[in-house]
mmCIF file of C-alpha atoms in Angstrom:
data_model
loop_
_atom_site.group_PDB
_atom_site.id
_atom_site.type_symbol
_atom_site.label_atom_id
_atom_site.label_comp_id
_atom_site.label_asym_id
_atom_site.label_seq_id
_atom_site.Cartn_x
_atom_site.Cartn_y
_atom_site.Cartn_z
ATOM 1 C CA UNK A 1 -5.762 37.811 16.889
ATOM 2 C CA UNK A 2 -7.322 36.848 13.514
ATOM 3 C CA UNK A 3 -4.564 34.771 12.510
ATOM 4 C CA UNK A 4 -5.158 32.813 15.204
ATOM 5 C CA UNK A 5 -8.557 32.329 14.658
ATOM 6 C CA UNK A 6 -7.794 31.808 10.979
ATOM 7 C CA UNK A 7 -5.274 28.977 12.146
ATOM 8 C CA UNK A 8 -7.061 27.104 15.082
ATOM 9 C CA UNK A 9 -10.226 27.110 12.092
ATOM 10 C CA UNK A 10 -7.613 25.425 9.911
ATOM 11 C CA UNK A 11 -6.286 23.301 12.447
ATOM 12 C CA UNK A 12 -9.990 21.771 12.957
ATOM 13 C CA UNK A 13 -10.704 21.470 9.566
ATOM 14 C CA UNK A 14 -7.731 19.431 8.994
ATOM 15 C CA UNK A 15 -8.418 17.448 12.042
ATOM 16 C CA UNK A 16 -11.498 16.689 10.707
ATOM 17 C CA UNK A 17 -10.366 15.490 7.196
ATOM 18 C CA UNK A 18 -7.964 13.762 8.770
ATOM 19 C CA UNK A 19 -10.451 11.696 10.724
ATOM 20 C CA UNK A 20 -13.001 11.258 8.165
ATOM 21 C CA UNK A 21 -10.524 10.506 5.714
ATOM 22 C CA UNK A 22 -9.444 7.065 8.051
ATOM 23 C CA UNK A 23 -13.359 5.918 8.660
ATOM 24 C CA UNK A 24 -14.058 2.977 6.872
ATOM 25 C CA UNK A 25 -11.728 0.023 5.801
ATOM 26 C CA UNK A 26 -8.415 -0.330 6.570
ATOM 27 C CA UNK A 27 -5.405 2.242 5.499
ATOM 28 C CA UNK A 28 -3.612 1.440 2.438
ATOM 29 C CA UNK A 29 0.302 1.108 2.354
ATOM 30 C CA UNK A 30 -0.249 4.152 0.329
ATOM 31 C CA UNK A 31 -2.555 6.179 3.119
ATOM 32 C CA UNK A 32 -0.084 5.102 6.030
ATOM 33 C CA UNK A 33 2.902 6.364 4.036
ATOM 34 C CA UNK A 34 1.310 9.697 3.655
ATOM 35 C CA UNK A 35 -0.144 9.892 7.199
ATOM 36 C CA UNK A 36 3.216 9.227 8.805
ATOM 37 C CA UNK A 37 5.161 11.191 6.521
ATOM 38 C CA UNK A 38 2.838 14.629 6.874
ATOM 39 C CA UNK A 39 3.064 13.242 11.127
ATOM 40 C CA UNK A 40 7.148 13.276 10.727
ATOM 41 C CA UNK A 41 7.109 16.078 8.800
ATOM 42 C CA UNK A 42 4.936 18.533 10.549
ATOM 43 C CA UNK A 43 6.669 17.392 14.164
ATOM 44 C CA UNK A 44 10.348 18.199 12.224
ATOM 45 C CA UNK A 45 8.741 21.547 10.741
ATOM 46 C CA UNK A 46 7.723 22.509 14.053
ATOM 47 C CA UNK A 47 11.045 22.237 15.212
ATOM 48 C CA UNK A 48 12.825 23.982 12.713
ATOM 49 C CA UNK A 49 9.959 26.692 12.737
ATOM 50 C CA UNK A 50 10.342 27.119 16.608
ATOM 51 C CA UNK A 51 14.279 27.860 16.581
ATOM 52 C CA UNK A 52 13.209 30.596 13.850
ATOM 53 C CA UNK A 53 10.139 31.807 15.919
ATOM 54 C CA UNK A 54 7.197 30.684 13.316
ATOM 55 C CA UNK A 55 6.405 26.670 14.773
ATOM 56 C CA UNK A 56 2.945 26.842 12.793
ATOM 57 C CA UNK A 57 4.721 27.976 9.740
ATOM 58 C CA UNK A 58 7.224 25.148 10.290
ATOM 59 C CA UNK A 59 4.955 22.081 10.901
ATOM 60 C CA UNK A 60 1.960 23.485 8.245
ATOM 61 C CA UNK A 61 5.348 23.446 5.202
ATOM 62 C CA UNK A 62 6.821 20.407 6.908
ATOM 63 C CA UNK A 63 3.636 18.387 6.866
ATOM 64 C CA UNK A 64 2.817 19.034 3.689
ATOM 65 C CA UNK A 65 6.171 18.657 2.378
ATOM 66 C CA UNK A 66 6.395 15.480 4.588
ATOM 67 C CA UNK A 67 2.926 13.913 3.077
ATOM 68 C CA UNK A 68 3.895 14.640 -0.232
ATOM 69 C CA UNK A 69 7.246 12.562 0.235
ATOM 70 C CA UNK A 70 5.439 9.660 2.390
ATOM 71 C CA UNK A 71 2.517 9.657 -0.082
ATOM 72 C CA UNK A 72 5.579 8.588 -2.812
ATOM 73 C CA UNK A 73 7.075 6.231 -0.469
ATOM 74 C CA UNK A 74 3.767 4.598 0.370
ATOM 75 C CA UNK A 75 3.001 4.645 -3.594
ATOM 76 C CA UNK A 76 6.063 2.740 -4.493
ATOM 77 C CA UNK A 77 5.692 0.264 -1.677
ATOM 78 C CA UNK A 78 1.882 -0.690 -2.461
ATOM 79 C CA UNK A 79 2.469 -0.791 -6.273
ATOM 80 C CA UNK A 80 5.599 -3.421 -5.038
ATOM 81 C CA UNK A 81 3.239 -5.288 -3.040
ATOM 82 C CA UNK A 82 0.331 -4.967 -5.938
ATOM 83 C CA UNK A 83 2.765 -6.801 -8.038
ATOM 84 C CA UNK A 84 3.886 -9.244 -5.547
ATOM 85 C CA UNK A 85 0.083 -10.269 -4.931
ATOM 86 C CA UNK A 86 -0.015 -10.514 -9.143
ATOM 87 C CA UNK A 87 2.655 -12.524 -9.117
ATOM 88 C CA UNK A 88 1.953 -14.766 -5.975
ATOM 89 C CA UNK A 89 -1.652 -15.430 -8.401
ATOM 90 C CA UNK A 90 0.216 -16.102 -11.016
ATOM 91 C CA UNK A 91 2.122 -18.872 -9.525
ATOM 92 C CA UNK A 92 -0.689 -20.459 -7.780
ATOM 93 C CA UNK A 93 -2.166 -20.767 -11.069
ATOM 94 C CA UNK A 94 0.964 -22.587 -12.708
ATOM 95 C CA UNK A 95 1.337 -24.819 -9.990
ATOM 96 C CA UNK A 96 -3.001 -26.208 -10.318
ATOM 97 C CA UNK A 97 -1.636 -26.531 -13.886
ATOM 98 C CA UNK A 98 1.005 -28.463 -13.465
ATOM 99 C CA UNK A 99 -0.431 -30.596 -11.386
ATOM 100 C CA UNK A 100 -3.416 -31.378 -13.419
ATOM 101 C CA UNK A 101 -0.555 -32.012 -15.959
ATOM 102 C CA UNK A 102 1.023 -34.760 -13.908
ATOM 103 C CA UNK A 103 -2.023 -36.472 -13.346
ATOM 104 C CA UNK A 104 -3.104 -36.774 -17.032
ATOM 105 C CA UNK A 105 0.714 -38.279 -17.453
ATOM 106 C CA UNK A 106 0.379 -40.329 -14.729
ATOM 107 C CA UNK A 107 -3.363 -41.571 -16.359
ATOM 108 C CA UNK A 108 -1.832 -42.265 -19.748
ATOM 109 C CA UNK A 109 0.428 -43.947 -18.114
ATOM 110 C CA UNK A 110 -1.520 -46.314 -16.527
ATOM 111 C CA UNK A 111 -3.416 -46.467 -19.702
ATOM 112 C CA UNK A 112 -0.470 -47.969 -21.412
ATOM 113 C CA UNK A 113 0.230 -49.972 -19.052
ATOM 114 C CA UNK A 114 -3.549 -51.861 -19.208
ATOM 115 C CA UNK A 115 -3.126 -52.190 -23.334
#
């Protein structure tokens, strides 16, 4: 009976992390990787655990096995679109340059032109 007190307590408190952790802005690439991976992995755990007669067991190791792995996932795929934002800047950037380049041509240009 006290273990499953011990897990419906832990249950709740995770439930509650899990919604406090979301207030606020928007989830990260990184945060949804990690939400749906410890999601995919606790609902496979569960499975497995169930043909073995321990489903808690099963979804508690397969969500955290499954966050860990989404969390990676979600890290690569935000530090990919991190870069792509740096490089997006970047090129906005080159482009005011070179036009501000092509009008100074086109102005000495017309400068040499009036001489």
């Amino acid at each position: 009976m006290n273990r499953r007190k011990f897990g419906a307590a832990g249950l709740a408190l995770a439930a509650a992390l899990l919604i406090g952790g979301c207030s606020g802005q928007p989830l990260s690439t990184r945060e949804k990787g990690t939400g749906v991976g410890a999601l995919l992995g606790a609902g496979t755990g569960a499975i497995v655990g169930a043909a073995v007669g321990h489903p808690g067991a099963g979804a508690a190791i397969g969500g955290g096995l499954g966050a860990g792995t989404g969390f990676l996932v979600g890290n690569e795929m935000q530090n990919v679109e991190n870069e792509n934002a740096h490089t997006r800047r970047a090129l906005r950037s080159q482009q005011r340059e070179l036009s501000a380049q092509r009008a100074e041509i086109h102005r000495l240009q017309q400068q040499n032109v009036t001489e």
